[in-house]
Every structure is written in structure tokens, then in C-alpha cells.
Tab-separated table of C-alpha atoms in Angstrom:
chain	number	residue	atom	x	y	z
A	1	UNK	CA	-134.194	230.811	124.099
A	2	UNK	CA	-131.314	231.763	126.533
A	3	UNK	CA	-129.744	228.718	126.229
A	4	UNK	CA	-129.468	228.802	122.559
A	5	UNK	CA	-128.345	232.559	122.411
A	6	UNK	CA	-125.656	231.424	125.182
A	7	UNK	CA	-124.242	228.368	122.946
A	8	UNK	CA	-124.211	230.796	120.180
A	9	UNK	CA	-122.029	233.048	122.002
A	10	UNK	CA	-119.755	230.277	122.854
A	11	UNK	CA	-119.621	228.865	119.275
A	12	UNK	CA	-118.432	232.741	118.461
A	13	UNK	CA	-115.907	232.680	121.291
A	14	UNK	CA	-114.619	229.454	119.961
A	15	UNK	CA	-114.361	230.995	116.552
A	16	UNK	CA	-112.374	233.793	117.953
A	17	UNK	CA	-110.032	231.821	119.544
A	18	UNK	CA	-109.111	229.955	116.148
A	19	UNK	CA	-108.362	233.193	114.605
A	20	UNK	CA	-106.345	234.401	117.248
A	21	UNK	CA	-104.262	231.318	116.622
A	22	UNK	CA	-104.346	231.550	112.799
A	23	UNK	CA	-102.793	235.407	113.458
A	24	UNK	CA	-100.489	233.984	115.834
A	25	UNK	CA	-98.830	231.745	112.937
A	26	UNK	CA	-98.981	234.490	110.184
A	27	UNK	CA	-101.300	232.534	108.332
A	28	UNK	CA	-104.404	234.107	108.370
A	29	UNK	CA	-104.276	236.630	105.478
A	30	UNK	CA	-102.969	233.724	103.275
A	31	UNK	CA	-103.814	230.510	103.991
A	32	UNK	CA	-107.289	230.064	101.788
A	33	UNK	CA	-105.509	231.735	98.909
A	34	UNK	CA	-107.225	230.519	95.611
A	35	UNK	CA	-110.344	229.243	97.101
A	36	UNK	CA	-112.419	231.159	94.361
A	37	UNK	CA	-111.306	232.908	90.938
A	38	UNK	CA	-112.746	235.858	91.818
A	39	UNK	CA	-115.661	237.527	94.182
A	40	UNK	CA	-118.023	239.380	92.744
A	41	UNK	CA	-120.365	241.675	94.948
A	42	UNK	CA	-123.717	243.127	95.039
A	43	UNK	CA	-125.695	245.345	97.633
A	44	UNK	CA	-126.037	248.415	99.783
A	45	UNK	CA	-124.136	250.088	102.349
A	46	UNK	CA	-123.240	246.855	104.180
A	47	UNK	CA	-120.683	246.103	101.214
A	48	UNK	CA	-120.242	249.548	99.455
A	49	UNK	CA	-116.330	250.123	99.301
A	50	UNK	CA	-116.647	253.468	97.257
A	51	UNK	CA	-118.726	253.120	94.487
A	52	UNK	CA	-121.159	255.867	95.845
A	53	UNK	CA	-117.604	258.393	95.816
A	54	UNK	CA	-118.618	258.474	92.013
A	55	UNK	CA	-122.225	259.490	92.216
A	56	UNK	CA	-122.779	263.299	91.564
A	57	UNK	CA	-126.519	263.252	93.120
A	58	UNK	CA	-126.377	264.941	96.429
A	59	UNK	CA	-129.089	262.889	97.982
A	60	UNK	CA	-126.553	259.820	97.798
A	61	UNK	CA	-125.311	258.473	100.807
A	62	UNK	CA	-121.588	258.289	101.072
A	63	UNK	CA	-118.678	257.795	103.596
A	64	UNK	CA	-115.777	259.246	102.005
A	65	UNK	CA	-114.707	261.621	104.357
A	66	UNK	CA	-113.616	261.434	108.359
A	67	UNK	CA	-114.260	259.723	110.800
A	68	UNK	CA	-114.981	257.256	108.246
A	69	UNK	CA	-112.013	254.842	107.898
A	70	UNK	CA	-109.797	256.161	110.812
A	71	UNK	CA	-108.929	252.514	111.599
A	72	UNK	CA	-108.200	251.782	107.672
A	73	UNK	CA	-104.741	251.520	106.548
A	74	UNK	CA	-103.179	255.185	106.059
A	75	UNK	CA	-106.114	256.152	108.151
A	76	UNK	CA	-108.008	257.417	105.214
A	77	UNK	CA	-112.079	257.496	104.308
A	78	UNK	CA	-112.498	255.098	101.080
A	79	UNK	CA	-116.399	255.090	100.968
A	80	UNK	CA	-117.035	252.169	103.289
A	81	UNK	CA	-119.459	252.996	106.100
A	82	UNK	CA	-116.953	251.843	109.059
A	83	UNK	CA	-114.175	252.953	111.228
A	84	UNK	CA	-111.908	250.357	108.985
A	85	UNK	CA	-112.859	247.060	106.807
A	86	UNK	CA	-116.502	245.896	106.646
A	87	UNK	CA	-117.982	242.639	106.490
A	88	UNK	CA	-116.976	242.215	102.849
A	89	UNK	CA	-113.452	242.828	103.123
A	90	UNK	CA	-112.669	240.059	106.035
A	91	UNK	CA	-114.886	237.514	103.812
A	92	UNK	CA	-112.416	238.291	100.991
A	93	UNK	CA	-109.277	237.800	103.424
A	94	UNK	CA	-111.018	234.302	104.338
A	95	UNK	CA	-110.723	233.657	100.715
A	96	UNK	CA	-107.032	234.494	100.254
A	97	UNK	CA	-107.630	238.139	98.912
A	98	UNK	CA	-106.011	241.522	100.259
A	99	UNK	CA	-109.393	242.841	100.702
A	100	UNK	CA	-112.900	243.279	98.886
A	101	UNK	CA	-112.247	244.016	95.174
A	102	UNK	CA	-112.444	247.199	93.512
A	103	UNK	CA	-115.391	249.374	93.211
A	104	UNK	CA	-117.076	249.071	89.661
A	105	UNK	CA	-116.871	252.482	89.214
A	106	UNK	CA	-113.374	253.036	89.803
A	107	UNK	CA	-112.617	250.986	86.985
A	108	UNK	CA	-112.321	251.936	83.248
A	109	UNK	CA	-113.219	249.117	81.433
A	110	UNK	CA	-113.321	250.621	78.283
A	111	UNK	CA	-109.725	251.775	78.160
A	112	UNK	CA	-107.575	249.317	80.111
A	113	UNK	CA	-106.617	245.696	79.591
A	114	UNK	CA	-105.599	245.715	83.095
A	115	UNK	CA	-108.683	246.877	84.287
A	116	UNK	CA	-110.598	244.111	82.840
A	117	UNK	CA	-108.026	241.632	83.896
A	118	UNK	CA	-108.581	242.640	87.047
A	119	UNK	CA	-112.082	241.943	86.748
A	120	UNK	CA	-111.243	238.422	86.533
A	121	UNK	CA	-110.248	238.591	90.027
A	122	UNK	CA	-113.823	240.069	90.956
A	123	UNK	CA	-115.772	243.672	91.336
A	124	UNK	CA	-117.720	244.920	93.765
A	125	UNK	CA	-120.857	246.812	92.658
A	126	UNK	CA	-122.858	247.671	95.878
A	127	UNK	CA	-124.217	250.984	96.176
A	128	UNK	CA	-125.144	252.741	99.886
A	129	UNK	CA	-128.494	253.487	99.745
A	130	UNK	CA	-129.688	250.739	97.168
A	131	UNK	CA	-132.187	247.885	97.853
A	132	UNK	CA	-133.587	244.885	96.514
A	133	UNK	CA	-136.724	246.872	94.714
A	134	UNK	CA	-135.815	249.877	92.062
A	135	UNK	CA	-137.584	252.140	93.514
A	136	UNK	CA	-135.739	252.054	97.071
A	137	UNK	CA	-133.476	254.788	97.333
A	138	UNK	CA	-131.309	257.338	94.897
A	139	UNK	CA	-128.298	254.954	94.601
A	140	UNK	CA	-126.957	252.414	91.957
A	141	UNK	CA	-130.229	249.589	92.020
A	142	UNK	CA	-129.429	246.160	92.256
A	143	UNK	CA	-130.830	245.830	88.454
A	144	UNK	CA	-128.392	248.384	87.302
A	145	UNK	CA	-125.543	246.627	89.612
A	146	UNK	CA	-126.282	243.788	87.880
A	147	UNK	CA	-126.149	245.218	84.592
A	148	UNK	CA	-122.670	246.526	85.491
A	149	UNK	CA	-121.580	243.038	85.645
A	150	UNK	CA	-122.999	242.134	82.303
A	151	UNK	CA	-120.815	244.842	81.212
A	152	UNK	CA	-117.814	243.046	82.814
A	153	UNK	CA	-118.293	239.791	81.606
A	154	UNK	CA	-118.800	241.085	78.106
A	155	UNK	CA	-115.383	242.972	78.122
A	156	UNK	CA	-113.980	239.720	79.876
A	157	UNK	CA	-115.359	237.377	77.265
A	158	UNK	CA	-114.291	239.666	74.300
A	159	UNK	CA	-110.699	239.002	75.511
A	160	UNK	CA	-110.690	235.435	76.445
A	161	UNK	CA	-112.640	232.513	75.325
A	162	UNK	CA	-116.419	232.103	76.352
A	163	UNK	CA	-115.638	228.443	77.755
A	164	UNK	CA	-112.985	230.206	80.096
A	165	UNK	CA	-115.162	233.306	81.076
A	166	UNK	CA	-118.176	230.755	81.915
A	167	UNK	CA	-115.656	228.517	83.763
A	168	UNK	CA	-114.772	231.796	86.044
A	169	UNK	CA	-118.043	232.465	86.335
A	170	UNK	CA	-119.249	229.060	87.714
A	171	UNK	CA	-116.395	228.689	90.181
A	172	UNK	CA	-116.507	232.302	91.670
A	173	UNK	CA	-118.307	233.314	94.647
A	174	UNK	CA	-121.460	235.702	93.832
A	175	UNK	CA	-122.253	237.917	97.250
A	176	UNK	CA	-125.462	239.451	97.856
A	177	UNK	CA	-126.248	241.586	100.878
A	178	UNK	CA	-129.272	243.732	100.595
A	179	UNK	CA	-132.773	244.498	101.686
A	180	UNK	CA	-132.404	246.562	104.827
A	181	UNK	CA	-133.147	249.916	103.047
A	182	UNK	CA	-136.238	248.633	101.371
A	183	UNK	CA	-137.716	247.389	104.978
A	184	UNK	CA	-136.558	250.766	106.249
A	185	UNK	CA	-138.250	252.479	103.327
A	186	UNK	CA	-141.475	250.389	104.024
A	187	UNK	CA	-141.282	251.363	107.484
A	188	UNK	CA	-141.268	254.895	106.848
A	189	UNK	CA	-145.079	254.838	104.525
A	190	UNK	CA	-146.330	252.454	107.159
A	191	UNK	CA	-145.078	252.466	110.739
A	192	UNK	CA	-148.152	250.619	112.196
A	193	UNK	CA	-148.753	247.863	109.234
A	194	UNK	CA	-150.959	245.312	109.394
A	195	UNK	CA	-150.420	241.791	109.019
A	196	UNK	CA	-151.179	241.261	105.845
A	197	UNK	CA	-149.448	244.421	104.639
A	198	UNK	CA	-146.358	243.249	105.985
A	199	UNK	CA	-146.963	239.560	104.216
A	200	UNK	CA	-147.696	241.327	100.649
A	201	UNK	CA	-144.388	243.576	101.075
A	202	UNK	CA	-142.190	240.787	101.800
A	203	UNK	CA	-143.664	238.677	99.248
A	204	UNK	CA	-142.897	241.581	96.711
A	205	UNK	CA	-139.589	241.794	97.919
A	206	UNK	CA	-138.914	238.226	97.306
A	207	UNK	CA	-140.218	237.912	93.862
A	208	UNK	CA	-137.665	240.767	93.239
A	209	UNK	CA	-134.775	239.111	94.564
A	210	UNK	CA	-135.540	235.986	93.055
A	211	UNK	CA	-135.298	237.770	89.702
A	212	UNK	CA	-132.200	238.961	90.398
A	213	UNK	CA	-130.589	235.604	91.434
A	214	UNK	CA	-131.981	234.087	88.265
A	215	UNK	CA	-130.503	237.077	86.531
A	216	UNK	CA	-127.087	236.469	87.934
A	217	UNK	CA	-127.479	232.517	87.191
A	218	UNK	CA	-128.297	233.089	83.512
A	219	UNK	CA	-125.066	235.322	83.501
A	220	UNK	CA	-122.773	232.055	84.974
A	221	UNK	CA	-123.142	232.821	88.498
A	222	UNK	CA	-123.379	229.456	90.375
A	223	UNK	CA	-122.058	229.782	93.972
A	224	UNK	CA	-124.141	232.489	95.888
A	225	UNK	CA	-123.160	233.792	99.149
A	226	UNK	CA	-126.365	235.583	100.859
A	227	UNK	CA	-126.087	237.925	103.963
A	228	UNK	CA	-129.123	238.319	105.265
A	229	UNK	CA	-130.417	241.504	107.069
A	230	UNK	CA	-129.403	242.716	110.585
A	231	UNK	CA	-131.570	243.327	113.314
A	232	UNK	CA	-132.109	246.723	112.191
A	233	UNK	CA	-134.887	247.250	114.766
A	234	UNK	CA	-131.990	247.418	117.268
A	235	UNK	CA	-129.536	249.972	115.134
A	236	UNK	CA	-128.797	253.062	117.011
A	237	UNK	CA	-130.886	254.911	114.526
A	238	UNK	CA	-133.913	253.053	115.151
A	239	UNK	CA	-133.829	253.169	119.063
A	240	UNK	CA	-133.381	256.622	118.567
A	241	UNK	CA	-136.602	256.806	117.060
A	242	UNK	CA	-138.299	254.912	119.824
A	243	UNK	CA	-139.331	257.108	122.727
A	244	UNK	CA	-138.532	254.349	125.372
A	245	UNK	CA	-135.133	253.568	123.537
A	246	UNK	CA	-135.414	249.992	122.644
A	247	UNK	CA	-135.660	248.086	119.648
A	248	UNK	CA	-138.424	249.068	117.129
A	249	UNK	CA	-140.653	245.604	117.081
A	250	UNK	CA	-142.191	246.096	113.503
A	251	UNK	CA	-138.577	246.260	111.958
A	252	UNK	CA	-137.685	243.359	113.948
A	253	UNK	CA	-140.657	241.265	112.367
A	254	UNK	CA	-140.193	242.470	108.844
A	255	UNK	CA	-136.312	241.679	108.988
A	256	UNK	CA	-137.473	237.880	110.656
A	257	UNK	CA	-140.013	237.175	107.799
A	258	UNK	CA	-137.698	238.454	104.993
A	259	UNK	CA	-134.939	236.447	106.212
A	260	UNK	CA	-137.214	233.668	106.687
A	261	UNK	CA	-138.576	233.813	102.996
A	262	UNK	CA	-134.970	234.239	101.612
A	263	UNK	CA	-133.997	230.950	103.258
A	264	UNK	CA	-136.971	229.287	101.860
A	265	UNK	CA	-136.115	230.649	98.352
A	266	UNK	CA	-132.908	229.764	98.052
A	267	UNK	CA	-133.542	226.029	99.123
A	268	UNK	CA	-136.233	226.064	96.399
A	269	UNK	CA	-133.764	227.565	93.896
A	270	UNK	CA	-131.029	225.035	94.661
A	271	UNK	CA	-133.601	222.648	93.047
A	272	UNK	CA	-134.868	224.249	90.608
A	273	UNK	CA	-131.946	225.823	88.961
A	274	UNK	CA	-129.208	223.213	87.889
A	275	UNK	CA	-125.655	223.539	89.650
A	276	UNK	CA	-126.654	226.420	92.102
A	277	UNK	CA	-125.127	226.206	95.764
A	278	UNK	CA	-125.683	228.824	98.122
A	279	UNK	CA	-125.170	229.835	101.829
A	280	UNK	CA	-126.909	232.112	103.722
A	281	UNK	CA	-125.006	233.978	106.062
A	282	UNK	CA	-126.412	235.399	109.296
A	283	UNK	CA	-125.882	238.679	110.239
A	284	UNK	CA	-128.694	238.835	112.394
A	285	UNK	CA	-127.811	236.092	114.217
A	286	UNK	CA	-124.326	237.491	114.490
A	287	UNK	CA	-125.328	240.752	115.792
A	288	UNK	CA	-128.099	239.313	117.904
A	289	UNK	CA	-125.546	237.336	119.709
A	290	UNK	CA	-123.259	240.242	120.438
A	291	UNK	CA	-126.109	242.388	121.826
A	292	UNK	CA	-127.017	239.354	124.000
A	293	UNK	CA	-123.462	238.664	125.333
A	294	UNK	CA	-121.228	241.823	124.637
A	295	UNK	CA	-118.720	241.121	127.511
A	296	UNK	CA	-117.949	237.661	126.534
A	297	UNK	CA	-117.286	238.864	122.800
A	298	UNK	CA	-115.091	241.621	123.593
A	299	UNK	CA	-117.682	244.637	123.684
A	300	UNK	CA	-118.917	246.952	126.304
A	301	UNK	CA	-121.625	249.156	124.068
A	302	UNK	CA	-124.029	247.916	121.804
A	303	UNK	CA	-127.026	250.235	121.823
A	304	UNK	CA	-124.941	253.603	120.985
A	305	UNK	CA	-122.754	254.187	117.902
A	306	UNK	CA	-119.356	255.246	118.319
A	307	UNK	CA	-119.600	258.042	115.837
A	308	UNK	CA	-122.818	260.337	115.539
A	309	UNK	CA	-124.719	262.675	117.509
A	310	UNK	CA	-128.058	262.868	119.201
A	311	UNK	CA	-129.782	260.157	121.228
A	312	UNK	CA	-127.971	257.022	121.114
A	313	UNK	CA	-125.655	258.800	118.487
A	314	UNK	CA	-128.218	257.721	116.261
A	315	UNK	CA	-129.714	260.837	115.029
A	316	UNK	CA	-127.250	261.940	112.548
A	317	UNK	CA	-124.671	260.143	110.094
A	318	UNK	CA	-121.127	260.151	111.240
A	319	UNK	CA	-119.741	263.670	109.992
A	320	UNK	CA	-116.495	265.247	110.066
A	321	UNK	CA	-117.831	267.422	112.863
A	322	UNK	CA	-119.520	264.496	114.980
A	323	UNK	CA	-118.153	263.148	118.122
A	324	UNK	CA	-116.496	259.781	117.906
A	325	UNK	CA	-115.137	257.191	120.535
A	326	UNK	CA	-111.782	256.587	121.255
A	327	UNK	CA	-112.342	252.889	122.214
A	328	UNK	CA	-113.973	251.738	118.854
A	329	UNK	CA	-113.106	247.892	119.102
A	330	UNK	CA	-115.390	248.015	122.179
A	331	UNK	CA	-118.595	249.094	120.310
A	332	UNK	CA	-120.739	247.068	118.153
A	333	UNK	CA	-121.979	249.925	116.254
A	334	UNK	CA	-119.578	252.409	113.989
A	335	UNK	CA	-122.236	254.844	112.764
A	336	UNK	CA	-126.287	254.798	113.279
A	337	UNK	CA	-126.584	251.846	110.828
A	338	UNK	CA	-123.401	250.034	110.667
A	339	UNK	CA	-120.914	247.771	112.556
A	340	UNK	CA	-117.696	248.816	113.663
A	341	UNK	CA	-114.318	247.070	111.704
A	342	UNK	CA	-114.477	244.528	115.227
A	343	UNK	CA	-117.863	243.509	114.637
A	344	UNK	CA	-117.247	243.180	110.771
A	345	UNK	CA	-114.471	240.832	111.805
A	346	UNK	CA	-116.254	238.503	114.207
A	347	UNK	CA	-119.216	238.178	111.574
A	348	UNK	CA	-117.184	237.419	108.536
A	349	UNK	CA	-115.520	234.474	110.550
A	350	UNK	CA	-118.687	233.292	111.716
A	351	UNK	CA	-120.405	233.442	108.353
A	352	UNK	CA	-117.035	231.706	106.761
A	353	UNK	CA	-116.433	229.152	109.021
A	354	UNK	CA	-119.042	229.057	111.528
A	355	UNK	CA	-122.002	226.819	112.662
A	356	UNK	CA	-125.197	226.535	111.274
A	357	UNK	CA	-126.585	229.191	113.499
A	358	UNK	CA	-124.610	231.512	111.633
A	359	UNK	CA	-124.903	230.280	108.105
A	360	UNK	CA	-126.861	227.681	106.297
A	361	UNK	CA	-127.364	225.273	105.296
A	362	UNK	CA	-123.449	225.235	104.782
A	363	UNK	CA	-121.174	227.664	105.658
A	364	UNK	CA	-118.990	229.955	103.295
A	365	UNK	CA	-116.020	227.903	103.515
A	366	UNK	CA	-117.984	224.671	102.613
A	367	UNK	CA	-119.776	226.432	99.666
A	368	UNK	CA	-116.570	227.812	98.026
A	369	UNK	CA	-114.815	224.396	98.861
A	370	UNK	CA	-117.415	222.363	97.222
A	371	UNK	CA	-116.702	220.947	93.567
A	372	UNK	CA	-119.726	221.871	91.152
């Protein structure tokens, strides 16, 4: 196992050197332009770029205030749970976009033809706090996110031909990043679940996940980029709950079980749904590799959050009155639940062009280059 982790670290180091070379030649940001017509994003706070800013519920998680965004252009908080970009932003950059497409709720699709045409380049529907299950959280559920996509597609179809719309959808990349909140919610109700309880929960979660994928497929999606759940048992928040400060094994077991089940599901769907292509990006493997080899990958702190309070800075969210670190690029975690700009950059690189340890059965670059 130690040798395997070490090999993963060397693989990540090789990718980072490649990234530095591209950056020095000034081609990193636009070399891949035109890989896909659009990116459509669904998920939770790992992918949200501001949808929750528009929600009025006080219970909804938001990040549109300092110190979030301190390293974003103009140092402005956007609703991303990060000091800068999140993983979706970096994946979009690899695909030739400036960053993630705009949040759905920032668009007025009822009035502006410009906004509709912007939807042809992609939309981000992700909502912090949401999950795969309708019962998870108080934000925009995955089902509602897909309904919003249906509205976008209908408006696009009304302005161009149905054939042209279907062609765009079939060539676009549909990214799904969700599941962690469902696991946290289950754990909150059952912190010592039996094996049968864990199996039953994972099965119900995967059934819902399958339903969402099939709904998107029926709406024209053919290329799916799935981001698996990171090792949430080792997040600063989770460590703060453990009297010994270690990872919470139950959360880790649930995460690994769900990730494996999704791998099997997507493999099966690739045979049963004609034309479906997919890649599963393993944020779990990336974060685990960084935690095991921090110094080699440029990190000094992989347990505590940069911004927060309490034990591991993980007992509260990053708020305007929170303390935050000066050397943010040395931290794996920005807040109690989310990675830093630096960690997201590495994760996106590994998922986009890394080896099978980080994206399988093919990486995202191979997925978008594949001719359906």
C-alpha cells in the first residue's frame, strides 16, 4: 500500500512539472480551447460557484463573504467555498474556458437572448448543501438542478433547431460532483451503523444516482465526468469530532463503499445506454495522496483548515471574523470541508490528464477527445 501511495505521489509530481512547463510557455489557459461546446455542472459545494447566493433561506450554506475568495481575481467572494478557484474552475480552464460557467440563478433566461446563448457554452447548477437524495440539505436538490437544465435546454431549442441543440448536448461535458452531504447526513443519524445498514444506505444512494444519470441521458447528455467523494472522514470538521483527532473510520468506509458502487454503476450504464461515455475523477485518491506525501507536493498542513475556528479550525465555517492562514498554498484545506485553491488545482490536473489511479477508465482529457 505504501509503495502504491508513493507511486501516486510521483505521478502527481510529474503532472505538476508538466503544468509548470505549460504555464511558462503561456499556453496553459488556452491550449485546449474547443474541446467541448459546453460544460454543464451538477452537485454540491465542491462545485457551487454562486447559486446559493440567490437563495433566501437562512439555513442554506453560503460563501459570498470574506475571507472566501481572498485569492480570487480582485479578492472578491463569489460563493465558492475556496480562497480562490474550485476544482470545476480548473477543469474548465483545462477545457479552454476562462473558468466555470456562470451559476444558473445568475441568468435571466426569460428575457435575454444573450443569456440563452451563454447557456450554449454551459451553466453551473450546483448548490452547496445539496445531495443525491432529495431529503439531503435545504438547498437546490439534484433533481431540481436537472429540472433547471431542462428549462435551459428548452429555451435553447426554442432559438435554434432541435437537431442543433441535441448535437451540442451530445458533445458537451456533464460534470456531477455530489454524495458527501448524503453520507454526512446518514452518519449524523447513525454514527455506529451495522454493515447491513451501510450496505442498504449505499444501495439507496446509488439507485438515486442512477436515476439522475438516466434523466440527463434522456435529455441528451452523452459524456459524463463524475467526481467521486473525497475522504470526508479526514476533513478538518471530521477530525474535530474525533477525541483523538484522527480520521473517522465509519465515514471513510461509507465513502469508499459509495465510490466503488458508482464505479460499477457507470460501467454497467456504459453498456446499457447507447453512446454513453464516462470518466470518474477520483478526488479521493488525489486527497489521500497529498495527505500521505504533503511535502513532495508542496503542502505543509494537511489536517487543519486555513480558515475557521476551534479544533483543527474545523468546528466552524470560514466567517468574516475567523482567523485565516497567510501561506494558503501550503494548506490542503481552506475551511472545515473544502480544499484550497492550490489543492483544487492539483486535483483538476490529475483528473483531467492523470493516470488511472486518479481518473478511470479514462481521464477527462481522453473523454472529451473521444469521438462519439
